Amino acid sequence: MQNTTFALRGNIFYTPAPGSLAVHPESWLVCEEGRVAGVFSSLPGRYAGVEVQDHSGKLILPGLVDLHAHASQYAYRGLGMDLELLQWLEQNAFPEEANFARAGYARQAYALFTRQLTASATTRACIFATLHRPATLLLMEQLEAAGLCCFVGKVNMDRNSPDILREESAASALAETRRWLEESRRFARSRPILTPRFIPSCSDGLMAGLGELQREYGVPAQSHLSENLSEIAWVKELCPGTDFYGQAYSRFGLFGGACPTVMAHCVWSGEAERALMKQNGVFIAHCPQSNMNVSSGIAPVKSYLLEGQKVGLGSDVAGGAHLSIFRAMTDAIQCSKLRWRLVDQGVPALTLPEALYMATKGGGEFFGKVGSFEPGYEFDAVVMDDAALPTTRACSLPERLERIVYLSDGAPCAKYVQGRRLF
Ligand code: GUN
Ligand code: FE
């Protein structure tokens, strides 16, 4: 964090609540000690003389949040998209993730991922690495050096996984996880998050041990939940004593409440699961492109927003082929229109401000006061230039935002995290 005060000048957008878009034409966004001091239509006298970084004519947005991505799957994004989830995992995810046993491969693959994430509009992410402790630390090191602020998980998996990608026993998995938690203490911006892959790949002994580590270290947790019908049927078989999928996590204390938790997908969550998510403040990472690619379904995201769930967006690379959270916004809106048309005409489609809310403040809440330009929020900002998207039409500011979301490659021309300018 920098001990400096400065201001950005430009067209400023943020979403204080789902569906409410704040637009400040050619205004000043002031940063004080890494936090937002305010948005002003003219620079207040007390800031006279502070450095003003001039982005006039461009759009300034809160940094985007990717609430669910697999850094270890980036290399095969866009491949194997004819398969459904469980086959896709076996044929693509597991063989690729096995490569991360080799430090040389991991260094190269994670450097590529880190470069692409840095160049994107994403400032915060919740990331799965692989089960390999040294490779996971390499990823944390690279993200930290890039200036990004991420939760990174060493994946746990000790059953129903191939020999090339399975931890030997619950005991050895837990010992490696503890060692990784200790070794992660050296990072400031890369923070550890417990990462049982999903229920089918984690034994009860492993889950119980992770619950104990959670309570000892006070770290958050991430996993997958109610993603795909064949996966859900499998969990039912594996956990006969549970009433719904989420219970398979909650019985080990890994489902919100005292353990901040983000669950990817929640495409098929039923009433009881939703009630427990709401009660425990579990974050939902909505990953619409992945849900389409591996034929999972259309999550009822608008209903989640309406019922007051905590919802953000995820790329789920490489279930999703694209790292851009602008792309996730358009996918979320388009999916919700299909849901309205094909499933439930009682629930309207998502709007652009709702999608921006999920991409910023909705997911940002998992990181604290993140994802908005309200005073006191951590200063994460991206500057988007729509000059490369020519049109003969004179667009209003909300229209220009819409064109950035739907048309741009997602790359900002300037990026700030916690008040530090990355480029
Ligand atoms: N469920 C368990 N592992 C995975 C994964 O890597 N990707 C997705 N989309 N779902 C999963
Ligand atoms: Fe995933």
Short mmCIF file of C-alpha atoms and ligand atoms in Angstrom, two decimals:
data_model
loop_
_atom_site.label_atom_id
_atom_site.label_comp_id
_atom_site.label_asym_id
_atom_site.label_seq_id
_atom_site.Cartn_x
_atom_site.Cartn_y
_atom_site.Cartn_z
CA MET A 1 0.00 0.00 0.00
CA GLN A 2 1.28 3.46 -0.83
CA ASN A 3 1.23 6.34 1.59
CA THR A 4 0.21 8.77 -1.07
CA THR A 5 -2.82 10.77 -2.03
CA PHE A 6 -3.67 11.14 -5.70
CA ALA A 7 -6.70 11.54 -7.93
CA LEU A 8 -7.90 10.03 -11.18
CA ARG A 9 -9.82 12.17 -13.63
CA GLY A 10 -12.35 10.58 -15.98
CA ASN A 11 -15.88 9.19 -16.33
CA ILE A 12 -16.52 7.22 -13.17
CA PHE A 13 -18.91 4.27 -12.73
CA TYR A 14 -19.73 1.97 -9.84
CA THR A 15 -22.68 0.02 -8.42
CA PRO A 16 -23.48 0.72 -4.75
CA ALA A 17 -26.29 -1.91 -4.84
CA PRO A 18 -27.51 -4.57 -7.28
CA GLY A 19 -29.18 -2.75 -10.14
CA SER A 20 -28.10 0.74 -9.13
CA LEU A 21 -25.49 2.32 -11.39
CA ALA A 22 -23.69 5.47 -10.21
CA VAL A 23 -22.33 7.55 -13.11
CA HIS A 24 -20.09 10.59 -12.57
CA PRO A 25 -19.17 12.35 -15.84
CA GLU A 26 -15.62 13.77 -15.94
CA SER A 27 -15.07 13.67 -12.19
CA TRP A 28 -12.25 13.09 -9.72
CA LEU A 29 -11.74 9.83 -7.85
CA VAL A 30 -9.44 10.43 -4.89
CA CYS A 31 -7.19 7.78 -3.34
CA GLU A 32 -5.80 8.24 0.16
CA GLU A 33 -3.49 5.60 1.61
CA GLY A 34 -4.79 2.86 -0.64
CA ARG A 35 -8.47 3.62 -0.07
CA VAL A 36 -11.15 5.62 -1.84
CA ALA A 37 -11.61 9.04 -0.26
CA GLY A 38 -14.50 9.96 -2.54
CA VAL A 39 -15.77 10.87 -5.99
CA PHE A 40 -16.03 14.61 -6.64
CA SER A 41 -17.41 16.70 -9.49
CA SER A 42 -14.69 19.26 -8.77
CA LEU A 43 -11.54 18.64 -6.80
CA PRO A 44 -12.04 19.86 -3.19
CA GLY A 45 -9.62 22.52 -1.94
CA ARG A 46 -8.05 20.14 0.58
CA TYR A 47 -6.67 18.13 -2.33
CA ALA A 48 -5.19 21.13 -4.15
CA GLY A 49 -1.75 20.18 -5.41
CA VAL A 50 -2.21 16.39 -5.28
CA GLU A 51 -1.11 14.45 -8.35
CA VAL A 52 -3.95 14.10 -10.85
CA GLN A 53 -3.66 11.21 -13.31
CA ASP A 54 -5.66 12.36 -16.29
CA HIS A 55 -7.90 9.73 -17.90
CA SER A 56 -10.31 12.30 -19.33
CA GLY A 57 -12.63 10.85 -21.96
CA LYS A 58 -12.13 7.30 -20.68
CA LEU A 59 -14.19 5.10 -18.34
CA ILE A 60 -13.04 4.36 -14.80
CA LEU A 61 -14.55 1.28 -13.12
CA PRO A 62 -13.83 -0.65 -9.93
CA GLY A 63 -11.39 -3.51 -10.62
CA LEU A 64 -13.25 -6.67 -11.57
CA VAL A 65 -13.38 -9.72 -9.31
CA ASP A 66 -13.04 -13.29 -10.58
CA LEU A 67 -14.55 -15.36 -7.81
CA HIS A 68 -13.59 -18.72 -9.34
CA ALA A 69 -10.76 -19.69 -11.70
CA HIS A 70 -8.34 -22.60 -12.12
CA ALA A 71 -4.88 -21.19 -12.90
CA SER A 72 -3.70 -24.73 -13.57
CA GLN A 73 -6.21 -25.19 -16.39
CA TYR A 74 -5.36 -22.05 -18.35
CA ALA A 75 -3.21 -23.90 -20.90
CA TYR A 76 -6.15 -25.87 -22.30
CA ARG A 77 -8.78 -23.16 -22.33
CA GLY A 78 -11.00 -23.61 -25.35
CA LEU A 79 -10.24 -27.34 -25.67
CA GLY A 80 -12.37 -30.40 -24.95
CA MET A 81 -15.57 -28.40 -25.03
CA ASP A 82 -17.62 -31.28 -26.42
CA LEU A 83 -17.56 -33.10 -23.10
CA GLU A 84 -19.78 -32.99 -20.03
CA LEU A 85 -18.25 -32.13 -16.63
CA LEU A 86 -17.11 -35.51 -15.28
CA GLN A 87 -15.66 -36.72 -18.61
CA TRP A 88 -14.08 -33.32 -19.17
CA LEU A 89 -12.39 -33.52 -15.77
CA GLU A 90 -10.97 -36.96 -16.53
CA GLN A 91 -9.84 -36.21 -20.05
CA ASN A 92 -8.64 -32.63 -19.67
CA ALA A 93 -8.34 -31.29 -16.16
CA PHE A 94 -6.65 -34.21 -14.43
CA PRO A 95 -3.93 -34.98 -17.02
CA GLU A 96 -3.07 -31.27 -17.36
CA GLU A 97 -2.99 -30.67 -13.61
CA ALA A 98 -0.66 -33.67 -13.19
CA ASN A 99 1.99 -31.67 -15.10
CA PHE A 100 2.31 -29.32 -12.14
CA ALA A 101 4.32 -31.94 -10.27
CA ARG A 102 7.22 -30.56 -12.34
CA ALA A 103 8.42 -27.16 -11.11
CA GLY A 104 9.64 -26.15 -14.57
CA TYR A 105 6.25 -26.72 -16.15
CA ALA A 106 4.44 -25.02 -13.28
CA ARG A 107 6.67 -21.95 -13.48
CA GLN A 108 6.05 -21.56 -17.18
CA ALA A 109 2.30 -22.22 -17.09
CA TYR A 110 1.69 -19.98 -14.09
CA ALA A 111 3.79 -17.19 -15.64
CA LEU A 112 1.48 -17.30 -18.66
CA PHE A 113 -1.64 -17.23 -16.48
CA THR A 114 -0.28 -14.42 -14.30
CA ARG A 115 0.64 -12.34 -17.36
CA GLN A 116 -2.85 -12.70 -18.82
CA LEU A 117 -4.61 -11.99 -15.52
CA THR A 118 -2.45 -8.92 -14.98
CA ALA A 119 -3.31 -7.56 -18.43
CA SER A 120 -7.05 -8.09 -17.79
CA ALA A 121 -9.47 -5.88 -15.85
CA THR A 122 -9.44 -8.35 -12.94
CA THR A 123 -7.80 -7.05 -9.78
CA ARG A 124 -8.91 -9.80 -7.37
CA ALA A 125 -9.44 -13.52 -7.84
CA CYS A 126 -10.15 -16.74 -5.97
CA ILE A 127 -7.93 -19.29 -7.64
CA PHE A 128 -7.48 -23.06 -7.63
CA ALA A 129 -3.90 -24.24 -8.18
CA THR A 130 -3.33 -28.03 -8.02
CA LEU A 131 -2.62 -30.48 -5.21
CA HIS A 132 1.12 -29.74 -5.55
CA ARG A 133 2.41 -27.59 -2.70
CA PRO A 134 5.61 -26.28 -4.36
CA ALA A 135 3.76 -25.32 -7.56
CA THR A 136 1.02 -23.60 -5.56
CA LEU A 137 3.66 -21.51 -3.77
CA LEU A 138 5.19 -20.62 -7.16
CA LEU A 139 1.81 -19.32 -8.33
CA MET A 140 1.34 -17.30 -5.14
CA GLU A 141 4.81 -15.82 -5.59
CA GLN A 142 4.12 -14.79 -9.19
CA LEU A 143 0.71 -13.24 -8.44
CA GLU A 144 2.18 -11.35 -5.50
CA ALA A 145 5.03 -10.02 -7.64
CA ALA A 146 2.51 -8.90 -10.29
CA GLY A 147 0.73 -6.78 -7.66
CA LEU A 148 -2.55 -8.68 -7.80
CA CYS A 149 -4.55 -9.55 -4.69
CA CYS A 150 -5.69 -13.17 -4.74
CA PHE A 151 -6.85 -16.05 -2.64
CA VAL A 152 -4.99 -19.12 -3.88
CA GLY A 153 -5.76 -22.71 -2.94
CA LYS A 154 -3.60 -25.80 -2.87
CA VAL A 155 -6.18 -28.32 -4.07
CA ASN A 156 -7.08 -31.32 -1.89
CA MET A 157 -8.13 -34.61 -3.48
CA ASP A 158 -7.50 -38.06 -2.02
CA ARG A 159 -10.13 -40.29 -3.67
CA ASN A 160 -11.88 -41.00 -6.98
CA SER A 161 -8.98 -39.43 -8.83
CA PRO A 162 -6.36 -40.96 -11.14
CA ASP A 163 -3.03 -42.22 -9.74
CA ILE A 164 -1.22 -39.33 -11.41
CA LEU A 165 -3.32 -36.77 -9.53
CA ARG A 166 -4.31 -38.04 -6.11
CA GLU A 167 -2.96 -37.38 -2.63
CA GLU A 168 -1.70 -40.59 -1.01
CA SER A 169 -3.88 -40.44 2.10
CA ALA A 170 -5.91 -37.98 4.14
CA ALA A 171 -3.03 -37.77 6.62
CA SER A 172 -0.41 -36.87 4.01
CA ALA A 173 -2.79 -34.42 2.31
CA LEU A 174 -3.39 -32.65 5.62
CA ALA A 175 0.33 -32.56 6.47
CA GLU A 176 1.09 -30.97 3.08
CA THR A 177 -1.76 -28.50 3.53
CA ARG A 178 -0.51 -27.46 6.97
CA ARG A 179 3.01 -27.00 5.61
CA TRP A 180 1.63 -24.92 2.73
CA LEU A 181 -0.37 -22.74 5.16
CA GLU A 182 2.82 -22.11 7.15
CA GLU A 183 4.87 -21.35 4.04
CA SER A 184 2.16 -18.99 2.74
CA ARG A 185 2.71 -16.65 5.68
CA ARG A 186 5.43 -14.89 3.73
CA PHE A 187 2.99 -13.39 1.25
CA ALA A 188 1.10 -10.16 1.77
CA ARG A 189 -1.30 -10.12 -1.18
CA SER A 190 -1.48 -13.84 -2.05
CA ARG A 191 -3.56 -15.38 0.70
CA PRO A 192 -4.25 -19.08 1.23
CA ILE A 193 -7.74 -20.52 0.93
CA LEU A 194 -8.63 -24.13 1.78
CA THR A 195 -9.62 -25.93 -1.41
CA PRO A 196 -11.22 -29.36 -1.20
CA ARG A 197 -11.73 -29.94 -4.96
CA PHE A 198 -15.32 -31.18 -4.53
CA ILE A 199 -17.00 -33.85 -2.43
CA PRO A 200 -16.39 -36.77 -4.84
CA SER A 201 -12.62 -36.26 -4.62
CA CYS A 202 -12.33 -35.79 -0.82
CA SER A 203 -12.69 -38.53 1.81
CA ASP A 204 -14.52 -37.84 5.08
CA GLY A 205 -11.19 -38.03 6.93
CA LEU A 206 -9.71 -35.36 4.67
CA MET A 207 -12.77 -33.12 5.03
CA ALA A 208 -12.76 -33.46 8.82
CA GLY A 209 -9.05 -32.56 8.93
CA LEU A 210 -9.61 -29.54 6.68
CA GLY A 211 -12.37 -28.39 9.02
CA GLU A 212 -9.88 -28.56 11.90
CA LEU A 213 -7.25 -26.64 9.93
CA GLN A 214 -9.88 -24.03 9.10
CA ARG A 215 -10.61 -23.45 12.76
CA GLU A 216 -6.92 -23.43 13.72
CA TYR A 217 -5.77 -21.02 10.98
CA GLY A 218 -8.97 -19.01 10.45
CA VAL A 219 -8.60 -19.27 6.67
CA PRO A 220 -11.51 -19.19 4.20
CA ALA A 221 -12.60 -22.07 1.95
CA GLN A 222 -13.61 -22.56 -1.69
CA SER A 223 -15.06 -25.49 -3.59
CA HIS A 224 -17.66 -26.57 -6.14
CA LEU A 225 -21.35 -27.06 -5.33
CA SER A 226 -24.40 -28.43 -7.17
CA GLU A 227 -22.82 -27.86 -10.56
CA ASN A 228 -23.89 -30.74 -12.80
CA LEU A 229 -26.63 -33.37 -12.50
CA SER A 230 -24.31 -36.38 -12.83
CA GLU A 231 -22.01 -34.91 -10.17
CA ILE A 232 -24.96 -34.29 -7.82
CA ALA A 233 -26.21 -37.88 -8.24
CA TRP A 234 -22.71 -39.12 -7.40
CA VAL A 235 -22.54 -37.00 -4.24
CA LYS A 236 -25.90 -38.43 -3.16
CA GLU A 237 -24.44 -41.95 -3.47
CA LEU A 238 -21.23 -41.01 -1.66
CA CYS A 239 -22.98 -39.21 1.23
CA PRO A 240 -26.14 -41.20 2.05
CA GLY A 241 -26.55 -39.39 5.39
CA THR A 242 -26.99 -35.94 3.87
CA ASP A 243 -30.18 -34.26 2.67
CA PHE A 244 -28.48 -32.00 0.13
CA TYR A 245 -25.03 -31.42 -1.36
CA GLY A 246 -24.18 -28.39 0.79
CA GLN A 247 -24.60 -30.49 3.90
CA ALA A 248 -21.63 -32.59 2.81
CA TYR A 249 -19.51 -29.45 3.42
CA SER A 250 -21.41 -27.95 6.36
CA ARG A 251 -21.08 -31.08 8.51
CA PHE A 252 -17.32 -30.39 8.55
CA GLY A 253 -17.69 -26.64 9.23
CA LEU A 254 -16.74 -25.72 5.66
CA PHE A 255 -19.88 -23.92 4.54
CA GLY A 256 -19.87 -20.28 5.59
CA GLY A 257 -20.69 -19.01 9.06
CA ALA A 258 -17.36 -18.79 10.90
CA CYS A 259 -15.63 -20.03 7.75
CA PRO A 260 -15.90 -17.49 4.90
CA THR A 261 -16.73 -19.71 1.94
CA VAL A 262 -17.16 -19.34 -1.79
CA MET A 263 -18.92 -22.08 -3.72
CA ALA A 264 -18.70 -22.21 -7.50
CA HIS A 265 -21.79 -22.80 -9.64
CA CYS A 266 -24.87 -23.60 -7.48
CA VAL A 267 -26.76 -24.33 -10.68
CA TRP A 268 -29.11 -26.84 -9.06
CA SER A 269 -29.26 -25.73 -5.41
CA GLY A 270 -32.64 -26.58 -3.86
CA GLU A 271 -34.58 -24.72 -1.19
CA ALA A 272 -32.82 -26.20 1.84
CA GLU A 273 -29.38 -25.61 0.34
CA ARG A 274 -30.26 -22.04 -0.56
CA ALA A 275 -31.62 -21.38 2.92
CA LEU A 276 -28.38 -22.59 4.50
CA MET A 277 -26.26 -20.56 2.06
CA LYS A 278 -28.25 -17.46 2.93
CA GLN A 279 -28.10 -18.12 6.67
CA ASN A 280 -24.33 -18.77 6.57
CA GLY A 281 -23.45 -16.02 4.07
CA VAL A 282 -21.91 -18.46 1.60
CA PHE A 283 -20.74 -16.66 -1.55
CA ILE A 284 -21.95 -18.02 -4.87
CA ALA A 285 -19.48 -17.79 -7.77
CA HIS A 286 -21.70 -17.77 -10.85
CA CYS A 287 -19.75 -19.12 -13.84
CA PRO A 288 -22.19 -19.00 -16.77
CA GLN A 289 -19.76 -19.81 -19.56
CA SER A 290 -18.50 -22.94 -17.81
CA ASN A 291 -22.09 -23.95 -17.10
CA MET A 292 -22.77 -23.84 -20.83
CA ASN A 293 -19.50 -25.46 -21.96
CA VAL A 294 -19.70 -28.54 -19.75
CA SER A 295 -23.50 -28.74 -20.07
CA SER A 296 -24.33 -28.03 -16.44
CA GLY A 297 -27.38 -25.82 -16.82
CA ILE A 298 -28.58 -22.26 -16.18
CA ALA A 299 -28.18 -21.09 -12.59
CA PRO A 300 -31.08 -19.05 -11.14
CA VAL A 301 -28.84 -16.06 -10.50
CA LYS A 302 -31.45 -13.33 -10.67
CA SER A 303 -33.41 -15.19 -7.99
CA TYR A 304 -30.24 -15.44 -5.89
CA LEU A 305 -29.85 -11.66 -6.06
CA LEU A 306 -33.53 -11.11 -5.25
CA GLU A 307 -33.41 -13.43 -2.24
CA GLY A 308 -30.33 -11.63 -0.89
CA GLN A 309 -27.64 -14.24 -1.53
CA LYS A 310 -24.04 -13.07 -1.88
CA VAL A 311 -23.22 -13.50 -5.56
CA GLY A 312 -20.16 -12.78 -7.69
CA LEU A 313 -18.96 -13.87 -11.12
CA GLY A 314 -16.30 -16.41 -12.04
CA SER A 315 -14.52 -17.25 -15.27
CA ASP A 316 -13.99 -20.86 -14.13
CA VAL A 317 -11.12 -21.06 -16.61
CA ALA A 318 -10.86 -23.59 -18.19
CA GLY A 319 -14.47 -24.80 -17.85
CA GLY A 320 -14.95 -21.27 -19.12
CA ALA A 321 -12.66 -20.53 -22.05
CA HIS A 322 -12.29 -16.81 -21.33
CA LEU A 323 -10.57 -15.06 -18.46
CA SER A 324 -12.43 -11.77 -19.06
CA ILE A 325 -15.02 -10.92 -16.41
CA PHE A 326 -16.65 -8.53 -18.90
CA ARG A 327 -17.30 -11.68 -20.92
CA ALA A 328 -18.70 -13.35 -17.78
CA MET A 329 -21.07 -10.37 -17.40
CA THR A 330 -22.45 -10.77 -20.91
CA ASP A 331 -22.71 -14.54 -20.50
CA ALA A 332 -24.59 -14.06 -17.22
CA ILE A 333 -27.07 -11.67 -18.82
CA GLN A 334 -27.59 -13.84 -21.89
CA CYS A 335 -28.02 -17.02 -19.81
CA SER A 336 -30.56 -15.30 -17.59
CA LYS A 337 -32.58 -14.35 -20.68
CA LEU A 338 -32.67 -17.97 -21.77
CA ARG A 339 -33.75 -18.98 -18.28
CA TRP A 340 -36.55 -16.42 -18.42
CA ARG A 341 -37.60 -17.65 -21.85
CA LEU A 342 -37.25 -21.39 -21.28
CA VAL A 343 -37.58 -22.03 -17.54
CA ASP A 344 -39.35 -19.34 -15.52
CA GLN A 345 -41.11 -16.28 -16.94
CA GLY A 346 -41.86 -15.15 -13.40
CA VAL A 347 -38.26 -14.03 -12.91
CA PRO A 348 -36.90 -11.30 -15.20
CA ALA A 349 -33.47 -11.42 -16.81
CA LEU A 350 -30.41 -9.78 -15.28
CA THR A 351 -29.67 -6.18 -16.20
CA LEU A 352 -26.27 -4.71 -17.02
CA PRO A 353 -26.02 -2.85 -13.67
CA GLU A 354 -26.80 -6.12 -11.88
CA ALA A 355 -24.06 -7.89 -13.82
CA LEU A 356 -21.60 -5.08 -13.03
CA TYR A 357 -22.57 -5.30 -9.37
CA MET A 358 -21.79 -9.04 -9.31
CA ALA A 359 -18.50 -8.43 -11.15
CA THR A 360 -17.38 -5.78 -8.65
CA LYS A 361 -19.01 -5.22 -5.27
CA GLY A 362 -20.83 -8.58 -5.15
CA GLY A 363 -17.69 -10.68 -5.52
CA GLY A 364 -15.51 -7.99 -3.93
CA GLU A 365 -17.21 -8.43 -0.57
CA PHE A 366 -15.41 -11.75 -0.21
CA PHE A 367 -12.19 -9.68 0.04
CA GLY A 368 -13.58 -7.09 2.47
CA LYS A 369 -14.41 -3.51 1.42
CA VAL A 370 -13.63 -4.13 -2.24
CA GLY A 371 -15.40 -3.49 -5.53
CA SER A 372 -16.89 -0.02 -5.12
CA PHE A 373 -15.85 3.64 -5.13
CA GLU A 374 -17.75 4.44 -1.95
CA PRO A 375 -15.48 6.09 0.65
CA GLY A 376 -13.34 3.61 2.60
CA TYR A 377 -13.24 0.96 -0.12
CA GLU A 378 -9.84 -0.36 -1.14
CA PHE A 379 -8.66 1.52 -4.20
CA ASP A 380 -8.93 -1.03 -7.03
CA ALA A 381 -9.66 0.64 -10.36
CA VAL A 382 -9.37 0.01 -14.08
CA VAL A 383 -9.45 2.54 -16.89
CA MET A 384 -11.17 1.45 -20.11
CA ASP A 385 -10.70 3.23 -23.43
CA ASP A 386 -13.53 2.80 -25.93
CA ALA A 387 -11.72 4.69 -28.70
CA ALA A 388 -10.90 1.34 -30.30
CA LEU A 389 -14.63 0.55 -30.62
CA PRO A 390 -15.66 3.09 -33.24
CA THR A 391 -19.27 3.96 -33.94
CA THR A 392 -21.02 6.77 -35.78
CA ARG A 393 -23.49 7.07 -32.94
CA ALA A 394 -23.17 9.58 -30.09
CA CYS A 395 -23.43 7.33 -27.02
CA SER A 396 -24.41 8.28 -23.49
CA LEU A 397 -22.09 7.20 -20.67
CA PRO A 398 -24.21 4.16 -19.70
CA GLU A 399 -24.25 3.18 -23.39
CA ARG A 400 -20.46 3.50 -23.56
CA LEU A 401 -20.20 1.21 -20.54
CA GLU A 402 -22.49 -1.29 -22.23
CA ARG A 403 -20.31 -1.28 -25.36
CA ILE A 404 -17.18 -1.86 -23.27
CA VAL A 405 -18.84 -4.86 -21.61
CA TYR A 406 -20.17 -6.41 -24.82
CA LEU A 407 -17.49 -5.45 -27.33
CA SER A 408 -14.09 -4.87 -25.77
CA ASP A 409 -11.30 -7.42 -25.40
CA GLY A 410 -11.47 -6.63 -21.69
CA ALA A 411 -7.99 -5.09 -21.44
CA PRO A 412 -7.73 -1.83 -19.48
CA CYS A 413 -5.23 0.91 -20.35
CA ALA A 414 -4.46 1.54 -16.66
CA LYS A 415 -4.94 -0.62 -13.57
CA TYR A 416 -4.71 0.09 -9.84
CA VAL A 417 -4.78 -2.38 -6.93
CA GLN A 418 -4.94 -1.13 -3.33
CA GLY A 419 -3.84 2.28 -4.61
CA ARG A 420 -0.78 0.95 -6.50
CA ARG A 421 -0.68 1.55 -10.23
CA LEU A 422 0.31 -1.66 -12.04
CA PHE A 423 0.43 -0.01 -15.50
N1 GUN B 1 -15.60 -29.91 -10.11
C1 GUN B 1 -14.50 -30.48 -9.60
N2 GUN B 1 -13.40 -30.04 -10.21
C2 GUN B 1 -13.80 -29.15 -11.11
C3 GUN B 1 -13.09 -28.35 -12.07
O1 GUN B 1 -11.88 -28.36 -12.19
N3 GUN B 1 -13.87 -27.53 -12.83
C4 GUN B 1 -15.23 -27.48 -12.71
N4 GUN B 1 -15.91 -26.65 -13.49
N5 GUN B 1 -15.90 -28.23 -11.85
C5 GUN B 1 -15.18 -29.06 -11.06
FE FE B 2 -14.20 -24.79 -11.21
#
